Tab-separated table of C-alpha atoms and ligand atoms in Angstrom:
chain	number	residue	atom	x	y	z
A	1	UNK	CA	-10.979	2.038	8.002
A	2	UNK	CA	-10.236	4.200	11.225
A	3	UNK	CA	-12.135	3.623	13.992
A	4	UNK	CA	-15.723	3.661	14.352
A	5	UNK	CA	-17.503	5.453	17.466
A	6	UNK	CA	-20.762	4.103	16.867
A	7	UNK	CA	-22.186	0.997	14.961
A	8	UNK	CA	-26.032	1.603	14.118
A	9	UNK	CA	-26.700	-2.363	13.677
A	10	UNK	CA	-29.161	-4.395	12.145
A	11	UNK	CA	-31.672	-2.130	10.722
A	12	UNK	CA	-33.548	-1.247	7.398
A	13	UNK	CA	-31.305	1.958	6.175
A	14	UNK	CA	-33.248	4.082	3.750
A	15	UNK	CA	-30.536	5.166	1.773
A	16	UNK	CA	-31.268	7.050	-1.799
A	17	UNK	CA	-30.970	3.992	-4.072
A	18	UNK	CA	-33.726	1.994	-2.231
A	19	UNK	CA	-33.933	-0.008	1.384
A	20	UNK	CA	-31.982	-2.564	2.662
A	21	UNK	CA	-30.767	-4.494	6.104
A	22	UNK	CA	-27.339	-2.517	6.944
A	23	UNK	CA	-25.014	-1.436	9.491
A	24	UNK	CA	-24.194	2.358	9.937
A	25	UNK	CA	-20.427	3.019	11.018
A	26	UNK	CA	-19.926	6.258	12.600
A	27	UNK	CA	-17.196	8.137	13.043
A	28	UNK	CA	-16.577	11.760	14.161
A	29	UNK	CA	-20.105	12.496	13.531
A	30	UNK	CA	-20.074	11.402	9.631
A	31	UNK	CA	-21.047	7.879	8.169
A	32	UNK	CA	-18.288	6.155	7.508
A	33	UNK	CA	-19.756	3.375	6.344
A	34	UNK	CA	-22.925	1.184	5.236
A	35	UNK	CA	-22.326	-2.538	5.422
A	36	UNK	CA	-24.449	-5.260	5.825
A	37	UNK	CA	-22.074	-6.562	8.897
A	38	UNK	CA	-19.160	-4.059	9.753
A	39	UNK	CA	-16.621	-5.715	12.035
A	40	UNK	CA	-17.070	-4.650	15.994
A	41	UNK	CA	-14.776	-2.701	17.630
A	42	UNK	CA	-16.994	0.632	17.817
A	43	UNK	CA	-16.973	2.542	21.007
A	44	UNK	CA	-20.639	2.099	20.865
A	45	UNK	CA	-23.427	-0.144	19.361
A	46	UNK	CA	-26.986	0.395	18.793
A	47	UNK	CA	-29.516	-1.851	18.139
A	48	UNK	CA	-31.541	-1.070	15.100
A	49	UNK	CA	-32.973	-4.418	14.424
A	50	UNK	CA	-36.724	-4.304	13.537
A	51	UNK	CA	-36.435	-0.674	12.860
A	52	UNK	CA	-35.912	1.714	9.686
A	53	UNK	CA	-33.288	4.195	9.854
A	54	UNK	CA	-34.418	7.331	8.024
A	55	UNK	CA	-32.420	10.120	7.237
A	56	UNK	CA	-32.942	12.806	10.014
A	57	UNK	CA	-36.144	15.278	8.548
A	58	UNK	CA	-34.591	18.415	7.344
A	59	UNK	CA	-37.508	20.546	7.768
A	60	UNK	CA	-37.243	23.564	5.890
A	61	UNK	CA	-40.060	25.746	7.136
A	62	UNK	CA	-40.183	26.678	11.086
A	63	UNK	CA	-40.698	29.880	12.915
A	64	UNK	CA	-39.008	29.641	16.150
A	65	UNK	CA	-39.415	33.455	16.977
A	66	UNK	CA	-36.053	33.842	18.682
A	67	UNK	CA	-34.807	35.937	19.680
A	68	UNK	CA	-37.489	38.483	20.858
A	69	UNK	CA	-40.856	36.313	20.972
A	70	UNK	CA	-39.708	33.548	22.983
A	71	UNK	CA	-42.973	33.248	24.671
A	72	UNK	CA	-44.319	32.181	21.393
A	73	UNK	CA	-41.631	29.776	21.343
A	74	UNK	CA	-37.985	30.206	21.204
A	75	UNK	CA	-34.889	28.038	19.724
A	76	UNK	CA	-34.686	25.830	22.994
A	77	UNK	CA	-38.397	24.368	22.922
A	78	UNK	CA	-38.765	24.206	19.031
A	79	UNK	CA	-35.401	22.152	18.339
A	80	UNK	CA	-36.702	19.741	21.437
A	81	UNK	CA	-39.793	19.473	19.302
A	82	UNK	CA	-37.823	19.183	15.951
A	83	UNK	CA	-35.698	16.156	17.417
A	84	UNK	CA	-38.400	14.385	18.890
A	85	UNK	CA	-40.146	14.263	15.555
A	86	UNK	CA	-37.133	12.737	14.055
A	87	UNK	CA	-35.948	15.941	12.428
A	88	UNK	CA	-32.216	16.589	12.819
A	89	UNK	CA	-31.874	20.458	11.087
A	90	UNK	CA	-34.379	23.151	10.766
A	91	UNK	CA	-34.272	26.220	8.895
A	92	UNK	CA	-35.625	29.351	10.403
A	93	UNK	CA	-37.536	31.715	8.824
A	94	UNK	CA	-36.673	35.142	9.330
A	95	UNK	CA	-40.111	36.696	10.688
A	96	UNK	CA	-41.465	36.368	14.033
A	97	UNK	CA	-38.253	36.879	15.545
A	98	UNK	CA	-36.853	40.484	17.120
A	99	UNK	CA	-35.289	41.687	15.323
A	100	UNK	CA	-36.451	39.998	12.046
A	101	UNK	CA	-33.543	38.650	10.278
A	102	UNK	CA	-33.248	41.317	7.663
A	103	UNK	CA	-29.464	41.954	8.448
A	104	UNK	CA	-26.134	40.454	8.977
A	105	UNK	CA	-26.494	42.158	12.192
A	106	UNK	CA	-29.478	40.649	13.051
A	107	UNK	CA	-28.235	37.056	11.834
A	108	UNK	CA	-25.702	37.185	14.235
A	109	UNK	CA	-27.893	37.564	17.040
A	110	UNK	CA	-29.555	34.626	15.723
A	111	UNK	CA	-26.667	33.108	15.623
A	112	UNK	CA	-25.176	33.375	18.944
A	113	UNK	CA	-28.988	32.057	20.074
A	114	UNK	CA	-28.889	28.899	18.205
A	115	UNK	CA	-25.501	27.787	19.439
A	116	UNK	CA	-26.411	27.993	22.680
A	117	UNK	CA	-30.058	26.421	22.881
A	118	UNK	CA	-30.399	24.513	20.062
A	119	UNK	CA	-30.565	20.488	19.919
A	120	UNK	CA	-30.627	20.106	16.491
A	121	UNK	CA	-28.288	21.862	13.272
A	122	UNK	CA	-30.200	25.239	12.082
A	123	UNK	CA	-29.680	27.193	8.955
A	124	UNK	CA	-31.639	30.352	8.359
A	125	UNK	CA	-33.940	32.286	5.764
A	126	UNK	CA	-32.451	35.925	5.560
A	127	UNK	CA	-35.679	38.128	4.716
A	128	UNK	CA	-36.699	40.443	1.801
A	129	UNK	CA	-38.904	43.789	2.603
A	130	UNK	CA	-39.064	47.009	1.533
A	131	UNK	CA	-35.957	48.917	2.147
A	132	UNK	CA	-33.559	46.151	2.293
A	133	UNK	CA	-32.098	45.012	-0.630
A	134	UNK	CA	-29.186	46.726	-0.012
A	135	UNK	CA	-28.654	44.327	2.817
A	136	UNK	CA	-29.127	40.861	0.688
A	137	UNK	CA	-25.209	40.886	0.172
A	138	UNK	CA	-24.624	40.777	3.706
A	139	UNK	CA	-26.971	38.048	4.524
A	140	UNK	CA	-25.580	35.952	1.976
A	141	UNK	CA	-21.824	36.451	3.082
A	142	UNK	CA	-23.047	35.553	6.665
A	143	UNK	CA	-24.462	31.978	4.871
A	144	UNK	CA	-28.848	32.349	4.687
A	145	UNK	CA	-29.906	29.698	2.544
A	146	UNK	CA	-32.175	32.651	0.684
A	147	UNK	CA	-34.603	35.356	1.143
A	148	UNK	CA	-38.403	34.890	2.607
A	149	UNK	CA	-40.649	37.415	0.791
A	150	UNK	CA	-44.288	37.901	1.720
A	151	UNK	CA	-47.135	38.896	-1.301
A	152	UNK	CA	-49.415	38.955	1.573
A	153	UNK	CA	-49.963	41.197	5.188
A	154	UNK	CA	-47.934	39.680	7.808
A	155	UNK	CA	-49.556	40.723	10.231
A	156	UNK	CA	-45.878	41.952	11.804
A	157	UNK	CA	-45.025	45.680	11.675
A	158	UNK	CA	-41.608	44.868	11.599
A	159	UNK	CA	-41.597	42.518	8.639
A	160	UNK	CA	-43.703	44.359	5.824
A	161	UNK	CA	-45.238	42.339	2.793
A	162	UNK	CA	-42.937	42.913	-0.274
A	163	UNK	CA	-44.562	44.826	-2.769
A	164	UNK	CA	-43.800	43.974	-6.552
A	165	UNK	CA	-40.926	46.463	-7.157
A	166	UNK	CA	-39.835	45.214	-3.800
A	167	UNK	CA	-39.749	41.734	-5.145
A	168	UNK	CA	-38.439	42.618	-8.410
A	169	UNK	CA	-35.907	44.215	-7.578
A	170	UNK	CA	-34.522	41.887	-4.158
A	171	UNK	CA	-35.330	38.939	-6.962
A	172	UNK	CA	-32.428	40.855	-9.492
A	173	UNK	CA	-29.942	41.091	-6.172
A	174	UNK	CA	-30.850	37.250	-5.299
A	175	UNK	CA	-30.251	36.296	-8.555
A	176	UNK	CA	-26.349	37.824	-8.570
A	177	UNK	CA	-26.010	36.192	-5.344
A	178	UNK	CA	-26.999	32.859	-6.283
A	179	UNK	CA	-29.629	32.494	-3.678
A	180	UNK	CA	-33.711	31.821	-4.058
A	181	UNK	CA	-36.140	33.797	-3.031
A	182	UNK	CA	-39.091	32.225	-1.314
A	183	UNK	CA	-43.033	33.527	-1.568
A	184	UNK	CA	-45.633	33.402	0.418
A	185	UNK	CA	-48.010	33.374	-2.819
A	186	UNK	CA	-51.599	35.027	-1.815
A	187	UNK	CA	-53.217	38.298	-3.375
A	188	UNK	CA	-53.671	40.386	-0.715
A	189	UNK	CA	-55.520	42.479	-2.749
A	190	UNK	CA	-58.178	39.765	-3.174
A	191	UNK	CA	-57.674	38.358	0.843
A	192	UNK	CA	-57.616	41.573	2.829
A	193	UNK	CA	-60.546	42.527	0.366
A	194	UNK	CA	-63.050	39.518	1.251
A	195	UNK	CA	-62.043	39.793	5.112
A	196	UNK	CA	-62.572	43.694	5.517
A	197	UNK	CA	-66.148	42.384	3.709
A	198	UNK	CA	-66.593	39.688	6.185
A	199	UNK	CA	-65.838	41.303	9.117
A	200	UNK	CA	-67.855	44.371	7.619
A	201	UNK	CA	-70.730	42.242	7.481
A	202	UNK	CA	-70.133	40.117	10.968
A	203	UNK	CA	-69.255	37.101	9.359
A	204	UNK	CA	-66.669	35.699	11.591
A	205	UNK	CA	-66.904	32.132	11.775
A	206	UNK	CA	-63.627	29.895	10.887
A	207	UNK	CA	-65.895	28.976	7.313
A	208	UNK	CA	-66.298	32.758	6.861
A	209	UNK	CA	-61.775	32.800	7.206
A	210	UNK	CA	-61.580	30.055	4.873
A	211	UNK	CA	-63.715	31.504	2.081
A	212	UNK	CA	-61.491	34.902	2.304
A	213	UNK	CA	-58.044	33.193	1.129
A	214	UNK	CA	-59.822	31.584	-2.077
A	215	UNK	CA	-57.722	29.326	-3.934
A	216	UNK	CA	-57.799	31.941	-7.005
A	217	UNK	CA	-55.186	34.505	-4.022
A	218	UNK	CA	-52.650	31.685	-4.115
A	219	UNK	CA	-52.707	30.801	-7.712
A	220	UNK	CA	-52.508	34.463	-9.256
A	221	UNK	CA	-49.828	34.832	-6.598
A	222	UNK	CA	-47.933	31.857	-7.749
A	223	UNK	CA	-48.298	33.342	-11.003
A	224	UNK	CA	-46.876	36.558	-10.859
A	225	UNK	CA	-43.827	35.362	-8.778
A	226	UNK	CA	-42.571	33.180	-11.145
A	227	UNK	CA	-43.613	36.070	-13.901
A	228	UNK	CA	-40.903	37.364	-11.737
A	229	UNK	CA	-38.522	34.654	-11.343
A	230	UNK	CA	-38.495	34.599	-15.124
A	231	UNK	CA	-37.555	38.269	-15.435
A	232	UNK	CA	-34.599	38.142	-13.200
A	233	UNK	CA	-33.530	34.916	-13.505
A	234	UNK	CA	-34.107	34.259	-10.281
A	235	UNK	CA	-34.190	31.031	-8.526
A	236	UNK	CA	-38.269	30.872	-6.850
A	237	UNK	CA	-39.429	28.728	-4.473
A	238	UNK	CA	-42.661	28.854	-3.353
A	239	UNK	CA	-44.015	28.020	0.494
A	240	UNK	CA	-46.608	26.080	1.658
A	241	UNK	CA	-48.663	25.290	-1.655
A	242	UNK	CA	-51.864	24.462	-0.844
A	243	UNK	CA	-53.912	23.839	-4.130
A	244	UNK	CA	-53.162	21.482	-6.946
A	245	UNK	CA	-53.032	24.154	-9.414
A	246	UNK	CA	-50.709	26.239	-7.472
A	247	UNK	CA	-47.935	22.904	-7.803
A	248	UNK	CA	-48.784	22.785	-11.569
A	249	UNK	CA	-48.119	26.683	-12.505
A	250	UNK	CA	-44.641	25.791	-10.604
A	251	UNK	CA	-44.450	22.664	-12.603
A	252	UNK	CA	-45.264	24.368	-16.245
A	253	UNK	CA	-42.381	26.614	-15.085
A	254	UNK	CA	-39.926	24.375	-14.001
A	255	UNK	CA	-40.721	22.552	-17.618
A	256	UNK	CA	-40.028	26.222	-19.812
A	257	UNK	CA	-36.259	26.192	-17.917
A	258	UNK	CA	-36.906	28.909	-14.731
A	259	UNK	CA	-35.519	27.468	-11.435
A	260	UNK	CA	-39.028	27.098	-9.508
A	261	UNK	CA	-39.535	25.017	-7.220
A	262	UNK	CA	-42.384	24.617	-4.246
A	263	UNK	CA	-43.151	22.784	-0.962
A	264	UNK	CA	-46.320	21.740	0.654
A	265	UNK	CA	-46.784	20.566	4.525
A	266	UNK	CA	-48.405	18.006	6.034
A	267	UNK	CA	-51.078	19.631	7.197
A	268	UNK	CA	-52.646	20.096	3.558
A	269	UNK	CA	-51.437	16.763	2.963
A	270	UNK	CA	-53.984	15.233	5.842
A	271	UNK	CA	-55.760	17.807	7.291
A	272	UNK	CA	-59.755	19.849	5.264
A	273	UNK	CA	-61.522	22.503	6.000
A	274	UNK	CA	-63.790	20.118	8.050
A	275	UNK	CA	-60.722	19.581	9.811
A	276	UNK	CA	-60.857	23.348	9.990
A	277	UNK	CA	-64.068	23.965	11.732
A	278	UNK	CA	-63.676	21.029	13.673
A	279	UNK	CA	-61.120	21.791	15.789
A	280	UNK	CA	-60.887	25.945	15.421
A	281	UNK	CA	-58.162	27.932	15.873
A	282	UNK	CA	-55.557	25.484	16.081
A	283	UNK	CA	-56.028	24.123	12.866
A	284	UNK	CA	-56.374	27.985	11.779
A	285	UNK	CA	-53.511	28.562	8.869
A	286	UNK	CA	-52.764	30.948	5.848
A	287	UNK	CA	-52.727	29.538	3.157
A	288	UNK	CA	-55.965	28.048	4.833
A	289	UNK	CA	-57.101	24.566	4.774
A	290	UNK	CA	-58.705	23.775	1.929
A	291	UNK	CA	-61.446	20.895	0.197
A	292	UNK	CA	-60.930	17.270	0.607
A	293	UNK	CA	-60.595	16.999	-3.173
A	294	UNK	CA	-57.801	20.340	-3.068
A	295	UNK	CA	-55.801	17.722	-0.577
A	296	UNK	CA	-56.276	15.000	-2.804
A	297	UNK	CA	-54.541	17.140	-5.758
A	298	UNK	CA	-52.059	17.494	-3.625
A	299	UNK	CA	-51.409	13.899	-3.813
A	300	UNK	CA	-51.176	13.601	-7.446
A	301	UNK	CA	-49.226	16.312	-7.829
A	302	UNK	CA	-46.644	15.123	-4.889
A	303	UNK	CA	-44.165	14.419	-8.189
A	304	UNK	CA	-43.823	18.118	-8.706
A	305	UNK	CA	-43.597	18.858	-4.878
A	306	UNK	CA	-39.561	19.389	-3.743
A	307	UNK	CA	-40.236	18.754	-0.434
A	308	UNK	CA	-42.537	18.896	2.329
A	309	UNK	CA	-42.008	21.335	5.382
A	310	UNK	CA	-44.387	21.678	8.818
A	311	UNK	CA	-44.636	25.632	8.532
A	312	UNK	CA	-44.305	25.785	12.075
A	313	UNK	CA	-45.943	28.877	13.056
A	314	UNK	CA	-46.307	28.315	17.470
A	315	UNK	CA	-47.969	31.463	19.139
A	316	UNK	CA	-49.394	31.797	23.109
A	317	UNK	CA	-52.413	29.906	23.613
A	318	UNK	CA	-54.750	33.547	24.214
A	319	UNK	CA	-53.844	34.515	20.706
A	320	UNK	CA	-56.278	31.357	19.517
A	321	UNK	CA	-58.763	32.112	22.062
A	322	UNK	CA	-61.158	34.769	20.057
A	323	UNK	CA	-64.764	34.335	18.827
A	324	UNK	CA	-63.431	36.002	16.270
A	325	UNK	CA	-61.854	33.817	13.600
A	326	UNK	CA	-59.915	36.597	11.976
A	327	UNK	CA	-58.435	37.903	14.887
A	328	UNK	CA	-57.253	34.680	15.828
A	329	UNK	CA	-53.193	33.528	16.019
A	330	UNK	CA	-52.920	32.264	12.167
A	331	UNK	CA	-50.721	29.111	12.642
A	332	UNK	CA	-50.411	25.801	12.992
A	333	UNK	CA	-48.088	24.189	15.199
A	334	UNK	CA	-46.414	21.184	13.436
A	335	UNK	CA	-42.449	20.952	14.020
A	336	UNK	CA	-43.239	17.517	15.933
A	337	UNK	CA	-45.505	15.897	13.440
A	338	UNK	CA	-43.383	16.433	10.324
A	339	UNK	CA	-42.014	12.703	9.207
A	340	UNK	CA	-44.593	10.872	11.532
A	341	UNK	CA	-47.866	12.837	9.322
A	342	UNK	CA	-45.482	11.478	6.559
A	343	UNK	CA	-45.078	8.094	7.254
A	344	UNK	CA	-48.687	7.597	8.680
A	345	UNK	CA	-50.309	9.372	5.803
A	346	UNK	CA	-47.842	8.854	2.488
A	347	UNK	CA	-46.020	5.194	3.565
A	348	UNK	CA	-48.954	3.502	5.584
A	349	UNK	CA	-52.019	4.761	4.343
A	350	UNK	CA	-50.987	5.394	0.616
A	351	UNK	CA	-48.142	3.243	-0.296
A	352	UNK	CA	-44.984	5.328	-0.567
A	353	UNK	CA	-41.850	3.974	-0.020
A	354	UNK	CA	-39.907	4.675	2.695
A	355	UNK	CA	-37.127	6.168	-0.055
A	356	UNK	CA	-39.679	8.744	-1.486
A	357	UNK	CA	-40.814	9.624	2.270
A	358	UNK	CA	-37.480	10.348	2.792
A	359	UNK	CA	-36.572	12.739	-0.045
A	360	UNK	CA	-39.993	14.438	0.584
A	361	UNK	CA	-39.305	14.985	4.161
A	362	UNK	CA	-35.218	15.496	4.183
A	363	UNK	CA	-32.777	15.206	0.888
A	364	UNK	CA	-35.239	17.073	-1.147
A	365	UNK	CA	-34.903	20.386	1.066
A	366	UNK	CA	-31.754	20.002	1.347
A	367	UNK	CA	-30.908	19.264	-1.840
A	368	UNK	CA	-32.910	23.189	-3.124
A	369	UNK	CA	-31.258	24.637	0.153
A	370	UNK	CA	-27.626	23.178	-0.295
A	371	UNK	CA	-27.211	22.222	2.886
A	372	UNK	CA	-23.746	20.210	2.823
A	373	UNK	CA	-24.070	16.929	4.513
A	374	UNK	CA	-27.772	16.919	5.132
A	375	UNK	CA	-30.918	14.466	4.434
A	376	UNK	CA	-29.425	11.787	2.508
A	377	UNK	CA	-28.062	8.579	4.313
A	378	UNK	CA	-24.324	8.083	2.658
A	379	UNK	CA	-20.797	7.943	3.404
A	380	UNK	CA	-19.691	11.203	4.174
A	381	UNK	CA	-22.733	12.871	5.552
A	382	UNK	CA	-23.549	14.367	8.872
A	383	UNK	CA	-25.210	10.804	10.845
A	384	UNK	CA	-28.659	12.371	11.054
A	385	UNK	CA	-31.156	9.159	11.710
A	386	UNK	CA	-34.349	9.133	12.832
A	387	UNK	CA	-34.719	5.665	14.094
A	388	UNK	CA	-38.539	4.571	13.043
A	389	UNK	CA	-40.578	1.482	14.486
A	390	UNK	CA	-43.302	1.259	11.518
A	391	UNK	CA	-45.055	-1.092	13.579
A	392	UNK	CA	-45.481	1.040	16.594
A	393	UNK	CA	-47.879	3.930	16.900
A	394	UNK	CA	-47.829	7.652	18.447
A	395	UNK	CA	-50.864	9.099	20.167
A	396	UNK	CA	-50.138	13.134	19.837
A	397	UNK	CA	-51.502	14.412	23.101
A	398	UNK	CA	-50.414	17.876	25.080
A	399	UNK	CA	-47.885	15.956	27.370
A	400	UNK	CA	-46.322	14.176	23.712
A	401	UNK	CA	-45.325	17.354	22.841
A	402	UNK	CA	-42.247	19.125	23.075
A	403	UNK	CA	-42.718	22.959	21.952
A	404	UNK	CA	-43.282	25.791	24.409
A	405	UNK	CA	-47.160	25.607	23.706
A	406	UNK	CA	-48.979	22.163	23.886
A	407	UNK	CA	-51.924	23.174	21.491
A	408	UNK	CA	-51.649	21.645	17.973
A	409	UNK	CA	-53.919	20.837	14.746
A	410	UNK	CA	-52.213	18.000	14.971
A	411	UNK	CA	-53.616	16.272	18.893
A	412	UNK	CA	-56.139	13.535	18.812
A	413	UNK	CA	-54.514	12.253	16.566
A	414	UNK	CA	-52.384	8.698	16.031
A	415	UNK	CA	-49.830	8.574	13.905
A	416	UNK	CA	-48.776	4.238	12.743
A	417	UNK	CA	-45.041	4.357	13.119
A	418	UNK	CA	-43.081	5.617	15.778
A	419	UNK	CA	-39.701	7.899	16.066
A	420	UNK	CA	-37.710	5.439	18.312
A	421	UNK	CA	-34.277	7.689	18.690
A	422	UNK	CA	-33.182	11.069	16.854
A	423	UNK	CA	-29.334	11.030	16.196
A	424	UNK	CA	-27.575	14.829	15.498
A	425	UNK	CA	-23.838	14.242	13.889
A	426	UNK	CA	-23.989	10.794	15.737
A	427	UNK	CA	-25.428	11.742	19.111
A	428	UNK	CA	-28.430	10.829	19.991
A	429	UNK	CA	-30.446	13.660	21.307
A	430	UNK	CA	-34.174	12.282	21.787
A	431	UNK	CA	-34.545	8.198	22.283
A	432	UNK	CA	-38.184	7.261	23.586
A	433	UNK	CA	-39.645	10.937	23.442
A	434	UNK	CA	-37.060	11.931	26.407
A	435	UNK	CA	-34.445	14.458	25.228
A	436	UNK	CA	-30.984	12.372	26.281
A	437	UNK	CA	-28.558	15.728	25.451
A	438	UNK	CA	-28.087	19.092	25.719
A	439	UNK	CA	-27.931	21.441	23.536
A	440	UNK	CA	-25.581	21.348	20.993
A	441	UNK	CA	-26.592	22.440	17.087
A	442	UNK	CA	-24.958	24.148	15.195
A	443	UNK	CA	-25.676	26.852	12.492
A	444	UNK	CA	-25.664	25.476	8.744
A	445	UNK	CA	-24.497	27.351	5.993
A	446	UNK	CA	-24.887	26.536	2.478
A	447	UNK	CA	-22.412	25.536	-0.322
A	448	UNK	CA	-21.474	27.582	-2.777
A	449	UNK	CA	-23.064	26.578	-6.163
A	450	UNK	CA	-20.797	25.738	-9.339
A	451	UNK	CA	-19.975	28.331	-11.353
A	452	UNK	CA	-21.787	27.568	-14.436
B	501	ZN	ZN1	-44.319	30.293	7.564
């Protein structure tokens, strides 16, 4: 064996085929090896004893607004976040920033931004809107791991929703390219109708938001993307499912042979609409938060779920500041809180094990995304760890948190389990909640698939 730089020693490694009390051998930013005692002679040993050693969360969902809105947030703070939370790559969506990543052009701003501010690896969503299919083929030769499409407003002039021939037709060019295209799955027929009539009428409280994105706007959403999907034989995954039946159209798909898959986040994992009005318009989200029982269908349906991802959606504090629920920041911050909601709410409180925490919250987004190297603890892959204490506890508070704006659905709250260290490609870049490095992720590209 060549030499190691870093022994990882004495902890529980979650590796895919179950737990167990292992070294990690490091070398030039790969596992080298897992061993229950590797010899000494590293340049560097840590002690993992007492703790779990998770894969790194590989969180597949974050809107880091950057370059052009960095005052929402920007790669810098949101990476500092990521790592803290014990997630080692993010992938970017393409809205939110300026200009929106709807060209190789614009990916290669994004680009140079990343590998200069970024503590953690980054890949990136290219986008699909009207007018530029044409550019999908560049996108893909520059290495997006697929194409964000909204069926709902944005809200962003610069990133229009996708109408269906839009959709149908970027879905045909995704197809050739071998790429998925991800939904955001409401009617906006049926949720820009039921606001204008709220707002008409001077209903404006958060319970008057929540009852204008019905569970029927995601559902016949879901339903006509993969209508879609099926058509062009396009791979479909769908965002931040929020309903039970939402999972299970996906599901009955998946079963019939189309290449659908869908994530949830943790927020409707743990968080209800009481949740909602409770704490206002941080906890304000679209989809919105729904019923304790919708959350609990979640649940049961976490077999169907690929993966979970935090949707991190940051915006300037006075954009969550209105009396007016609608014309408040729709958003939840949640890059921090991704694998600690997990293993508070799925290990502690409902039994998972550690192994299925860890393909919900890394190897199963990288896995759809075909990220090379990412979310699985094995010889050969990037040494991304999140070092755990499962005994420990984190109080989310303002000064806990890492991203540009301290506000979150997710403060007041305690998480059981703690994120001891975050390790990038063997480095460790957060250990206590300080961030120990600078800056040094790097942009992620996908693998090609087989040819079939
Ligand atoms: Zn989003």
């Amino acid at each position: 064996m060549s030499a190691l730089d870093l022994i990882v020693r004495g902890g529980t490694v979650v590796a895919p085929d179950g737990a167990r009390r292992a070294d990690v051998g490091i070398a030039g930013g790969r596992i080298a090896a897992i061993a229950p005692e590797l010899d000494g002679g590293a340049g560097e040993e840590l002690d993992a004893r007492g703790l779990h050693v998770l894969p790194g969360a590989v969180d597949a969902h974050v809107h880091f607004n950057d370059p052009g809105r960095t005052d929402y947030e920007g790669f810098e703070a949101g990476t500092r976040a990521a790592a803290a939370g014990g997630t080692t790559t993010v992938v970017d969506m393409p809205l939110n920033a300026l200009p929106p990543t709807i060209d190789a052009a614009a990916f290669d701003r994004k680009r140079a931004v990343v590998e200069r501010s970024a503590l953690v690896d980054v890949a990136l969503w290219g986008g699909l809107v009207p007018g530029n299919v044409d550019r999908l083929g560049e996108l893909a030769a520059r290495g997006v791991v697929g194409f964000k499409a909204f069926m709902t407003a944005t809200g962003m002039p610069e990133f229009a929703m996708a109408d269906d021939l839009t959709l149908y037709e970027g879905m045909r060019v995704a197809a050739r390219l071998r790429l998925p295209v991800a939904v955001h799955a409401e009617s906006e027929a049926i949720t820009a109708g039921l606001a204008d009539r709220a707002r008409r009428e001077g209903r404006t409280a958060m319970r008057d938001y929540l009852r204008s994105r019905p569970a029927i706007a995601e559902v016949e959403a879901i339903a006509r993307a993969l209508l879609l999907a099926e058509e062009t034989r396009c791979a479909l995954h769908v965002v931040h499912v929020s309903t039970g039946r939402g999972v299970a159209l996906v599901a009955e798909a998946r079963a019939r042979g189309i290449d659908a898959t869908c994530e949830t986040c943790p927020h409707y994992l743990v968080l209800d609409e009481d949740d909602a009005e409770r704490l206002g318009a941080v906890a304000k989200c679209s989809p919105p938060l729904r019923a304790g029982a919708e959350r609990e269908a979640l649940w049961a349906a976490l077999d169907d779920i690929a993966f979970v991802a935090s949707d991190h959606s940051p915006s300037p504090p006075e954009l969550k500041r209105s009396d007016d629920a609608f014309a408040n920041w729709g958003g939840i911050a949640g890059v921090q809180a991704l694998l600690g909601a997990l293993v508070d709410a799925g290990h502690h409180a409902r039994g998972l094990a550690l192994e299925r925490i860890a393909e919900l919250a890394a190897a199963g987004a990288a896995q759809r995304l075909r990220l090379p190297g990412k979310g699985r603890i094995e010889p050969g892959a990037d040494a991304d760890l999140a070092l755990v204490d499962l005994a420990g506890t984190t109080e989310v508070t303002p000064a806990s948190l890492h991203h540009r704006h301290t506000h979150s659905a997710w403060v007041g709250r305690t998480f059981r389990g703690r994120i001891v260290r975050t390790l990038v490609r063997g480095r460790t870049v957060v250990a206590d909640g300080r961030v120990v490095a600078p800056p040094a992720g790097r942009v992620v590209t996908p693998h090609a698939t087989e040819e079939s």
